[in-house]
PDB file of C-alpha atoms in Angstrom:
ATOM      1  CA  MET A   1     -85.904 -11.370  -7.306  1.00 35.00           C
ATOM      2  CA  GLU A   2     -85.449 -15.163  -6.809  1.00 37.00           C
ATOM      3  CA  TRP A   3     -82.539 -17.229  -6.431  1.00 39.00           C
ATOM      4  CA  VAL A   4     -82.933 -20.891  -8.358  1.00 42.00           C
ATOM      5  CA  PRO A   5     -80.529 -22.736  -8.466  1.00 43.00           C
ATOM      6  CA  HIS A   6     -79.589 -23.422 -12.058  1.00 43.00           C
ATOM      7  CA  SER A   7     -77.089 -26.428 -11.408  1.00 43.00           C
ATOM      8  CA  VAL A   8     -77.851 -29.597  -9.079  1.00 42.00           C
ATOM      9  CA  ALA A   9     -74.351 -31.866  -8.851  1.00 40.00           C
ATOM     10  CA  ARG A  10     -74.485 -35.499  -7.307  1.00 40.00           C
ATOM     11  CA  LEU A  11     -70.778 -36.828  -6.867  1.00 40.00           C
ATOM     12  CA  ASN A  12     -69.513 -40.033  -5.204  1.00 41.00           C
ATOM     13  CA  ASP A  13     -66.787 -40.324  -3.744  1.00 45.00           C
ATOM     14  CA  GLN A  14     -64.552 -43.287  -3.373  1.00 44.00           C
ATOM     15  CA  ARG A  15     -66.497 -43.871   0.471  1.00 45.00           C
ATOM     16  CA  SER A  16     -69.996 -43.198  -0.968  1.00 44.00           C
ATOM     17  CA  LEU A  17     -70.586 -40.749   0.229  1.00 56.00           C
ATOM     18  CA  ARG A  18     -73.218 -38.862  -2.187  1.00 75.00           C
ATOM     19  CA  MET A  19     -73.173 -35.127  -2.018  1.00 83.00           C
ATOM     20  CA  THR A  20     -75.430 -32.325  -3.207  1.00 90.00           C
ATOM     21  CA  LEU A  21     -74.028 -29.813  -4.813  1.00 93.00           C
ATOM     22  CA  SER A  22     -76.098 -26.042  -5.412  1.00 95.00           C
ATOM     23  CA  ILE A  23     -74.934 -23.255  -7.922  1.00 96.00           C
ATOM     24  CA  ILE A  24     -76.050 -19.772  -6.447  1.00 96.00           C
ATOM     25  CA  PRO A  25     -75.775 -16.757  -8.710  1.00 96.00           C
ATOM     26  CA  VAL A  26     -75.003 -13.737  -7.426  1.00 96.00           C
ATOM     27  CA  HIS A  27     -77.285 -10.995  -9.606  1.00 95.00           C
ATOM     28  CA  GLY A  28     -77.444  -6.663  -8.694  1.00 94.00           C
ATOM     29  CA  ILE A  29     -73.690  -6.125  -8.386  1.00 95.00           C
ATOM     30  CA  PRO A  30     -72.601  -2.924  -9.722  1.00 94.00           C
ATOM     31  CA  GLU A  31     -70.369  -1.188 -11.516  1.00 95.00           C
ATOM     32  CA  VAL A  32     -66.303  -1.843  -9.375  1.00 96.00           C
ATOM     33  CA  ARG A  33     -64.783   0.595  -9.534  1.00 96.00           C
ATOM     34  CA  PRO A  34     -61.231   1.402  -8.100  1.00 97.00           C
ATOM     35  CA  ARG A  35     -61.113   0.891  -4.293  1.00 95.00           C
ATOM     36  CA  ASP A  36     -64.572   0.043  -3.735  1.00 97.00           C
ATOM     37  CA  ASP A  37     -65.215  -1.929  -1.160  1.00 98.00           C
ATOM     38  CA  LEU A  38     -66.288  -5.381  -2.765  1.00 98.00           C
ATOM     39  CA  VAL A  39     -67.197  -6.824   0.725  1.00 98.00           C
ATOM     40  CA  GLY A  40     -69.699  -4.496   1.128  1.00 97.00           C
ATOM     41  CA  LEU A  41     -70.816  -4.514  -2.222  1.00 97.00           C
ATOM     42  CA  LEU A  42     -70.986  -9.149  -1.918  1.00 96.00           C
ATOM     43  CA  LEU A  43     -72.714  -9.210   0.723  1.00 97.00           C
ATOM     44  CA  ALA A  44     -75.613  -6.562  -0.019  1.00 96.00           C
ATOM     45  CA  SER A  45     -75.901  -8.323  -3.195  1.00 95.00           C
ATOM     46  CA  VAL A  46     -76.658 -11.545  -0.999  1.00 95.00           C
ATOM     47  CA  ALA A  47     -79.525  -9.284   1.736  1.00 94.00           C
ATOM     48  CA  SER A  48     -80.939  -8.242  -1.437  1.00 91.00           C
ATOM     49  CA  ALA A  49     -81.931 -11.437  -2.052  1.00 87.00           C
ATOM     50  CA  GLY A  50     -84.001 -12.125   1.053  1.00 87.00           C
ATOM     51  CA  ASP A  51     -80.058 -15.023   1.355  1.00 91.00           C
ATOM     52  CA  LYS A  52     -77.819 -14.638   3.659  1.00 93.00           C
ATOM     53  CA  LEU A  53     -74.835 -16.774   3.544  1.00 97.00           C
ATOM     54  CA  VAL A  54     -73.229 -19.871   5.076  1.00 96.00           C
ATOM     55  CA  ASP A  55     -71.378 -21.216   7.318  1.00 97.00           C
ATOM     56  CA  GLY A  56     -69.379 -24.187   4.910  1.00 96.00           C
ATOM     57  CA  ASP A  57     -70.185 -21.271   1.335  1.00 97.00           C
ATOM     58  CA  VAL A  58     -67.627 -21.048  -1.745  1.00 98.00           C
ATOM     59  CA  LEU A  59     -68.304 -17.523  -3.306  1.00 98.00           C
ATOM     60  CA  VAL A  60     -66.167 -17.566  -6.070  1.00 98.00           C
ATOM     61  CA  VAL A  61     -66.048 -14.602  -7.561  1.00 98.00           C
ATOM     62  CA  ALA A  62     -65.039 -13.558 -10.902  1.00 97.00           C
ATOM     63  CA  GLN A  63     -61.720 -11.788 -11.729  1.00 97.00           C
ATOM     64  CA  LYS A  64     -62.501  -8.817 -13.285  1.00 97.00           C
ATOM     65  CA  VAL A  65     -63.683  -7.575  -9.827  1.00 97.00           C
ATOM     66  CA  VAL A  66     -61.074  -8.505  -7.642  1.00 98.00           C
ATOM     67  CA  SER A  67     -58.937  -6.396  -9.023  1.00 98.00           C
ATOM     68  CA  LYS A  68     -60.941  -3.061 -10.538  1.00 97.00           C
ATOM     69  CA  SER A  69     -61.657  -2.863  -6.354  1.00 98.00           C
ATOM     70  CA  GLU A  70     -57.598  -3.573  -6.410  1.00 98.00           C
ATOM     71  CA  GLY A  71     -56.941  -1.092  -9.216  1.00 97.00           C
ATOM     72  CA  ARG A  72     -55.268  -3.504 -11.231  1.00 98.00           C
ATOM     73  CA  LEU A  73     -56.311  -1.182 -14.223  1.00 98.00           C
ATOM     74  CA  VAL A  74     -54.340   0.857 -17.187  1.00 98.00           C
ATOM     75  CA  ARG A  75     -55.305   3.420 -19.809  1.00 98.00           C
ATOM     76  CA  LEU A  76     -53.980   2.708 -22.675  1.00 98.00           C
ATOM     77  CA  ALA A  77     -53.259   5.809 -23.196  1.00 97.00           C
ATOM     78  CA  ASP A  78     -50.644   6.124 -20.547  1.00 98.00           C
ATOM     79  CA  VAL A  79     -49.065   3.314 -21.921  1.00 98.00           C
ATOM     80  CA  THR A  80     -45.721   3.889 -24.003  1.00 98.00           C
ATOM     81  CA  PRO A  81     -44.439   0.751 -26.218  1.00 98.00           C
ATOM     82  CA  GLY A  82     -41.333  -0.335 -26.373  1.00 98.00           C
ATOM     83  CA  LYS A  83     -39.474  -2.089 -29.235  1.00 98.00           C
ATOM     84  CA  ARG A  84     -40.465  -5.629 -28.641  1.00 98.00           C
ATOM     85  CA  ALA A  85     -44.611  -4.284 -28.796  1.00 98.00           C
ATOM     86  CA  LEU A  86     -43.912  -2.250 -31.619  1.00 98.00           C
ATOM     87  CA  GLU A  87     -42.565  -5.499 -33.279  1.00 97.00           C
ATOM     88  CA  MET A  88     -44.992  -8.026 -32.299  1.00 97.00           C
ATOM     89  CA  ALA A  89     -47.672  -5.275 -33.312  1.00 97.00           C
ATOM     90  CA  GLU A  90     -46.372  -4.610 -36.809  1.00 97.00           C
ATOM     91  CA  GLU A  91     -46.409  -8.936 -36.779  1.00 96.00           C
ATOM     92  CA  SER A  92     -49.656  -9.192 -36.147  1.00 96.00           C
ATOM     93  CA  GLY A  93     -52.029  -6.459 -36.704  1.00 95.00           C
ATOM     94  CA  LYS A  94     -52.613  -6.350 -32.858  1.00 96.00           C
ATOM     95  CA  ASP A  95     -52.243  -2.873 -30.044  1.00 97.00           C
ATOM     96  CA  ALA A  96     -48.726  -2.132 -29.415  1.00 98.00           C
ATOM     97  CA  ARG A  97     -49.548  -0.697 -26.265  1.00 98.00           C
ATOM     98  CA  GLN A  98     -51.918  -3.581 -24.981  1.00 98.00           C
ATOM     99  CA  LEU A  99     -48.604  -5.926 -26.004  1.00 98.00           C
ATOM    100  CA  GLU A 100     -46.362  -3.802 -23.834  1.00 98.00           C
ATOM    101  CA  VAL A 101     -48.782  -4.467 -20.785  1.00 98.00           C
ATOM    102  CA  VAL A 102     -49.320  -8.084 -21.644  1.00 98.00           C
ATOM    103  CA  LEU A 103     -45.045  -8.419 -22.630  1.00 98.00           C
ATOM    104  CA  GLY A 104     -44.639  -5.892 -18.671  1.00 98.00           C
ATOM    105  CA  GLU A 105     -47.271  -8.191 -15.904  1.00 98.00           C
ATOM    106  CA  SER A 106     -45.407 -12.040 -17.916  1.00 98.00           C
ATOM    107  CA  LYS A 107     -41.821 -13.153 -16.650  1.00 97.00           C
ATOM    108  CA  GLN A 108     -40.766 -14.939 -19.758  1.00 96.00           C
ATOM    109  CA  ILE A 109     -42.827 -15.403 -23.585  1.00 97.00           C
ATOM    110  CA  ILE A 110     -43.984 -19.667 -23.213  1.00 95.00           C
ATOM    111  CA  ARG A 111     -45.234 -18.404 -26.969  1.00 95.00           C
ATOM    112  CA  TRP A 112     -45.395 -16.894 -29.213  1.00 97.00           C
ATOM    113  CA  GLU A 113     -46.881 -17.605 -33.274  1.00 94.00           C
ATOM    114  CA  ARG A 114     -49.821 -16.906 -35.486  1.00 92.00           C
ATOM    115  CA  GLY A 115     -50.517 -13.538 -33.598  1.00 93.00           C
ATOM    116  CA  VAL A 116     -50.654 -16.049 -29.848  1.00 95.00           C
ATOM    117  CA  LEU A 117     -48.958 -14.753 -27.118  1.00 97.00           C
ATOM    118  CA  ILE A 118     -48.612 -17.442 -24.396  1.00 96.00           C
ATOM    119  CA  VAL A 119     -47.014 -16.148 -21.062  1.00 97.00           C
ATOM    120  CA  GLU A 120     -45.983 -17.065 -18.251  1.00 97.00           C
ATOM    121  CA  THR A 121     -47.005 -14.585 -15.605  1.00 97.00           C
ATOM    122  CA  HIS A 122     -45.195 -13.672 -12.612  1.00 96.00           C
ATOM    123  CA  HIS A 123     -47.229 -15.948 -11.071  1.00 96.00           C
ATOM    124  CA  GLY A 124     -46.436 -18.732 -12.657  1.00 96.00           C
ATOM    125  CA  PHE A 125     -49.294 -18.980 -14.767  1.00 97.00           C
ATOM    126  CA  VAL A 126     -49.127 -20.265 -18.021  1.00 96.00           C
ATOM    127  CA  CYS A 127     -52.474 -18.215 -19.646  1.00 96.00           C
ATOM    128  CA  ALA A 128     -52.636 -16.355 -23.153  1.00 96.00           C
ATOM    129  CA  ASN A 129     -51.712 -12.631 -22.809  1.00 97.00           C
ATOM    130  CA  ALA A 130     -51.208 -12.848 -19.294  1.00 98.00           C
ATOM    131  CA  GLY A 131     -54.412 -12.317 -18.360  1.00 97.00           C
ATOM    132  CA  VAL A 132     -54.474  -8.791 -19.362  1.00 98.00           C
ATOM    133  CA  ASP A 133     -57.806  -8.437 -20.614  1.00 95.00           C
ATOM    134  CA  ARG A 134     -59.820  -5.523 -22.543  1.00 95.00           C
ATOM    135  CA  SER A 135     -63.279  -6.664 -22.199  1.00 91.00           C
ATOM    136  CA  ASN A 136     -65.540  -5.627 -19.103  1.00 90.00           C
ATOM    137  CA  ALA A 137     -62.683  -2.953 -18.642  1.00 93.00           C
ATOM    138  CA  GLY A 138     -65.926  -0.779 -17.043  1.00 89.00           C
ATOM    139  CA  ALA A 139     -63.997   2.241 -19.460  1.00 92.00           C
ATOM    140  CA  PRO A 140     -63.003   2.852 -22.845  1.00 93.00           C
ATOM    141  CA  ASP A 141     -59.461   1.610 -24.124  1.00 95.00           C
ATOM    142  CA  THR A 142     -59.023  -0.249 -20.789  1.00 97.00           C
ATOM    143  CA  VAL A 143     -57.566  -3.380 -19.955  1.00 98.00           C
ATOM    144  CA  VAL A 144     -57.761  -5.005 -16.631  1.00 98.00           C
ATOM    145  CA  LEU A 145     -54.837  -6.954 -15.076  1.00 98.00           C
ATOM    146  CA  LEU A 146     -54.741  -9.638 -12.844  1.00 98.00           C
ATOM    147  CA  PRO A 147     -54.340  -8.907  -9.435  1.00 98.00           C
ATOM    148  CA  LEU A 148     -50.771  -9.600  -7.869  1.00 98.00           C
ATOM    149  CA  ASN A 149     -51.798 -11.546  -5.754  1.00 98.00           C
ATOM    150  CA  PRO A 150     -54.880 -13.900  -6.011  1.00 98.00           C
ATOM    151  CA  ASP A 151     -54.783 -15.985  -2.787  1.00 98.00           C
ATOM    152  CA  ALA A 152     -54.414 -12.968  -1.001  1.00 98.00           C
ATOM    153  CA  SER A 153     -57.020 -12.169  -2.596  1.00 98.00           C
ATOM    154  CA  ALA A 154     -59.046 -14.723  -1.369  1.00 98.00           C
ATOM    155  CA  THR A 155     -58.214 -14.903   1.959  1.00 98.00           C
ATOM    156  CA  ARG A 156     -59.032 -11.587   2.134  1.00 98.00           C
ATOM    157  CA  ILE A 157     -62.203 -11.395   1.196  1.00 98.00           C
ATOM    158  CA  ARG A 158     -62.979 -14.375   3.236  1.00 98.00           C
ATOM    159  CA  ASP A 159     -60.832 -12.706   6.509  1.00 98.00           C
ATOM    160  CA  GLU A 160     -63.864  -9.641   6.053  1.00 98.00           C
ATOM    161  CA  ILE A 161     -66.806 -11.367   5.763  1.00 98.00           C
ATOM    162  CA  LYS A 162     -66.078 -13.622   8.821  1.00 98.00           C
ATOM    163  CA  GLU A 163     -65.503 -10.051  10.875  1.00 98.00           C
ATOM    164  CA  ARG A 164     -68.450  -8.813   9.306  1.00 97.00           C
ATOM    165  CA  ALA A 165     -71.387 -11.688   8.922  1.00 97.00           C
ATOM    166  CA  ARG A 166     -69.619 -13.765  11.193  1.00 97.00           C
ATOM    167  CA  VAL A 167     -69.886 -16.938   8.838  1.00 97.00           C
ATOM    168  CA  THR A 168     -67.090 -18.942   7.956  1.00 97.00           C
ATOM    169  CA  VAL A 169     -67.160 -19.313   3.795  1.00 98.00           C
ATOM    170  CA  ALA A 170     -63.954 -19.931   1.549  1.00 98.00           C
ATOM    171  CA  VAL A 171     -62.986 -17.847  -1.402  1.00 98.00           C
ATOM    172  CA  VAL A 172     -62.695 -18.887  -5.014  1.00 98.00           C
ATOM    173  CA  ILE A 173     -61.197 -16.601  -7.522  1.00 98.00           C
ATOM    174  CA  THR A 174     -62.224 -17.381 -11.504  1.00 98.00           C
ATOM    175  CA  ASP A 175     -60.261 -16.403 -14.728  1.00 97.00           C
ATOM    176  CA  THR A 176     -61.226 -17.598 -17.697  1.00 95.00           C
ATOM    177  CA  PHE A 177     -58.156 -19.862 -19.108  1.00 95.00           C
ATOM    178  CA  GLY A 178     -58.205 -21.765 -22.976  1.00 93.00           C
ATOM    179  CA  ARG A 179     -56.430 -25.207 -23.206  1.00 89.00           C
ATOM    180  CA  ALA A 180     -54.190 -26.567 -24.273  1.00 86.00           C
ATOM    181  CA  TRP A 181     -55.172 -29.407 -26.744  1.00 89.00           C
ATOM    182  CA  ARG A 182     -59.180 -29.129 -26.294  1.00 94.00           C
ATOM    183  CA  GLU A 183     -60.982 -25.792 -27.794  1.00 95.00           C
ATOM    184  CA  GLY A 184     -62.993 -23.543 -25.473  1.00 95.00           C
ATOM    185  CA  HIS A 185     -62.195 -21.585 -23.032  1.00 95.00           C
ATOM    186  CA  THR A 186     -62.892 -22.526 -18.866  1.00 96.00           C
ATOM    187  CA  ASN A 187     -63.373 -20.935 -15.580  1.00 97.00           C
ATOM    188  CA  VAL A 188     -60.165 -21.520 -13.502  1.00 98.00           C
ATOM    189  CA  ALA A 189     -59.054 -20.730  -9.820  1.00 98.00           C
ATOM    190  CA  ILE A 190     -56.702 -18.233  -9.521  1.00 98.00           C
ATOM    191  CA  GLY A 191     -56.633 -18.251  -5.966  1.00 98.00           C
ATOM    192  CA  ILE A 192     -58.020 -19.870  -3.564  1.00 98.00           C
ATOM    193  CA  ALA A 193     -59.194 -19.214   0.806  1.00 98.00           C
ATOM    194  CA  GLY A 194     -60.504 -21.825   2.642  1.00 97.00           C
ATOM    195  CA  LEU A 195     -60.823 -24.374   0.197  1.00 96.00           C
ATOM    196  CA  PRO A 196     -58.097 -27.555  -0.880  1.00 96.00           C
ATOM    197  CA  ALA A 197     -56.686 -27.307  -4.881  1.00 97.00           C
ATOM    198  CA  LEU A 198     -56.362 -31.059  -5.095  1.00 95.00           C
ATOM    199  CA  LYS A 199     -58.280 -33.927  -4.281  1.00 92.00           C
ATOM    200  CA  ARG A 200     -55.263 -36.475  -4.224  1.00 89.00           C
ATOM    201  CA  TYR A 201     -55.585 -40.110  -4.041  1.00 88.00           C
ATOM    202  CA  ILE A 202     -52.357 -41.561  -4.676  1.00 84.00           C
ATOM    203  CA  GLY A 203     -52.284 -44.329  -2.909  1.00 87.00           C
ATOM    204  CA  GLN A 204     -55.719 -45.536  -2.727  1.00 85.00           C
ATOM    205  CA  ARG A 205     -57.425 -48.800  -4.455  1.00 88.00           C
ATOM    206  CA  ASP A 206     -59.877 -48.809  -6.677  1.00 84.00           C
ATOM    207  CA  PRO A 207     -62.542 -51.648  -6.560  1.00 88.00           C
ATOM    208  CA  GLU A 208     -60.264 -53.714  -8.159  1.00 84.00           C
ATOM    209  CA  GLY A 209     -56.785 -53.453  -5.851  1.00 85.00           C
ATOM    210  CA  TYR A 210     -55.889 -51.394  -8.731  1.00 85.00           C
ATOM    211  CA  GLU A 211     -53.575 -48.199  -6.675  1.00 83.00           C
ATOM    212  CA  LEU A 212     -53.469 -45.386  -7.868  1.00 85.00           C
ATOM    213  CA  ARG A 213     -49.942 -43.428  -8.741  1.00 86.00           C
ATOM    214  CA  VAL A 214     -50.687 -40.067 -10.046  1.00 84.00           C
ATOM    215  CA  THR A 215     -54.152 -39.050  -9.890  1.00 89.00           C
ATOM    216  CA  GLU A 216     -55.153 -35.606  -9.054  1.00 93.00           C
ATOM    217  CA  ILE A 217     -58.027 -34.614  -9.335  1.00 94.00           C
ATOM    218  CA  ALA A 218     -58.705 -30.467  -9.995  1.00 96.00           C
ATOM    219  CA  VAL A 219     -61.612 -29.296  -7.361  1.00 96.00           C
ATOM    220  CA  ALA A 220     -60.834 -25.997  -6.336  1.00 98.00           C
ATOM    221  CA  ASP A 221     -61.157 -25.572 -10.847  1.00 98.00           C
ATOM    222  CA  GLU A 222     -64.087 -27.968 -10.879  1.00 97.00           C
ATOM    223  CA  ILE A 223     -65.828 -25.750  -8.898  1.00 97.00           C
ATOM    224  CA  ALA A 224     -65.101 -22.637 -10.230  1.00 98.00           C
ATOM    225  CA  ALA A 225     -65.911 -24.317 -13.719  1.00 97.00           C
ATOM    226  CA  ALA A 226     -69.297 -25.305 -12.433  1.00 97.00           C
ATOM    227  CA  ALA A 227     -70.188 -21.519 -10.700  1.00 97.00           C
ATOM    228  CA  GLU A 228     -69.751 -20.463 -14.772  1.00 96.00           C
ATOM    229  CA  LEU A 229     -72.057 -21.560 -15.824  1.00 96.00           C
ATOM    230  CA  VAL A 230     -74.438 -19.567 -13.696  1.00 95.00           C
ATOM    231  CA  MET A 231     -71.760 -16.813 -14.245  1.00 94.00           C
ATOM    232  CA  GLY A 232     -71.625 -15.831 -17.485  1.00 87.00           C
ATOM    233  CA  LYS A 233     -68.856 -14.764 -19.438  1.00 83.00           C
ATOM    234  CA  LEU A 234     -72.339 -11.459 -20.429  1.00 83.00           C
ATOM    235  CA  ASP A 235     -74.800 -11.403 -18.202  1.00 87.00           C
ATOM    236  CA  ARG A 236     -73.049  -9.568 -15.441  1.00 89.00           C
ATOM    237  CA  CYS A 237     -72.626 -11.902 -12.168  1.00 95.00           C
ATOM    238  CA  PRO A 238     -69.782 -11.818 -11.385  1.00 96.00           C
ATOM    239  CA  VAL A 239     -70.165 -14.079  -8.317  1.00 97.00           C
ATOM    240  CA  ALA A 240     -71.818 -17.292  -7.960  1.00 97.00           C
ATOM    241  CA  LEU A 241     -72.313 -19.335  -4.110  1.00 96.00           C
ATOM    242  CA  VAL A 242     -71.497 -23.467  -4.292  1.00 97.00           C
ATOM    243  CA  ARG A 243     -73.603 -24.858  -1.389  1.00 96.00           C
ATOM    244  CA  GLY A 244     -73.103 -28.494  -0.306  1.00 95.00           C
ATOM    245  CA  PHE A 245     -69.299 -28.724  -0.756  1.00 94.00           C
ATOM    246  CA  THR A 246     -67.705 -30.365   2.254  1.00 90.00           C
ATOM    247  CA  LEU A 247     -63.977 -32.156   1.708  1.00 87.00           C
ATOM    248  CA  ASP A 248     -62.148 -33.356   4.761  1.00 85.00           C
ATOM    249  CA  GLU A 249     -58.772 -32.023   2.698  1.00 89.00           C
ATOM    250  CA  PRO A 250     -56.336 -29.373   4.126  1.00 93.00           C
ATOM    251  CA  ALA A 251     -57.120 -25.410   2.448  1.00 96.00           C
ATOM    252  CA  GLU A 252     -54.109 -24.624   0.139  1.00 96.00           C
ATOM    253  CA  THR A 253     -53.275 -21.547  -2.933  1.00 97.00           C
ATOM    254  CA  ALA A 254     -53.252 -21.731  -5.643  1.00 97.00           C
ATOM    255  CA  GLN A 255     -50.233 -22.459  -5.715  1.00 97.00           C
ATOM    256  CA  GLU A 256     -51.099 -25.252  -6.072  1.00 96.00           C
ATOM    257  CA  TYR A 257     -51.742 -26.008  -9.724  1.00 96.00           C
ATOM    258  CA  VAL A 258     -48.354 -24.040 -10.734  1.00 95.00           C
ATOM    259  CA  ARG A 259     -46.608 -27.101 -12.718  1.00 93.00           C
ATOM    260  CA  PRO A 260     -42.797 -26.823 -12.060  1.00 92.00           C
ATOM    261  CA  ALA A 261     -41.114 -26.583 -15.038  1.00 89.00           C
ATOM    262  CA  ASP A 262     -39.040 -29.239 -14.640  1.00 90.00           C
ATOM    263  CA  ARG A 263     -42.258 -32.168 -14.564  1.00 90.00           C
ATOM    264  CA  ASP A 264     -43.823 -30.476 -17.764  1.00 88.00           C
ATOM    265  CA  LEU A 265     -42.795 -31.960 -20.581  1.00 87.00           C
ATOM    266  CA  PHE A 266     -44.270 -28.716 -22.507  1.00 83.00           C
ATOM    267  CA  ARG A 267     -41.984 -26.212 -21.479  1.00 79.00           C
TER     268      ARG A 267
END
């Protein structure tokens, strides 16, 4: 297997520092089952490709394999839908059992209209169907849920890699979200370890001297989105390495992306 960077980006910050990023797909990870050694599978796949992790790598991992290894799977045959799920199914034609799972993963419904269900999850994420997904579940009549604590999952993966491979990497756990006001979906970071969530420009000045007041760049989300270019949705490649990224900002978690409801103009 030949590893060739599929995407190279050059970024310039205000200090004119130049950064070259290599985004490398990690192939060969088998179907992940509950209680599988996910870190062991990751390290074995990297080694089989003739590569190795190095300090400073960012390991981007699709939520599905993390959730599967943690047993976050539900067989729909085991679900008894309640009254609300049955009403929603009658209205939309959707599977009442899956709607029941979504409601259980939701803190509140933000919008239910024309069969589209937007909710706030218990993590604070606002997304469609609470991240509950039937695709790539690994078994028929099964749905995959988001990890209970994606930030903790990312930290656990990072710590195990440091212990077993003796390298310090950052970890980003991703999921695919839709976007308000724009068509299409993109990968976002739902769990982060060893990496800042935001690059803050507030208080800095542009070349004309204008002081930036609100600009914060979602760098972990950008890394997640870039990695999806080589991971794909149907290519069975749930992991990518982003190499060459540096940022002198403290590590944060994906909770930095959760906007409080009182600051949300649309809720």
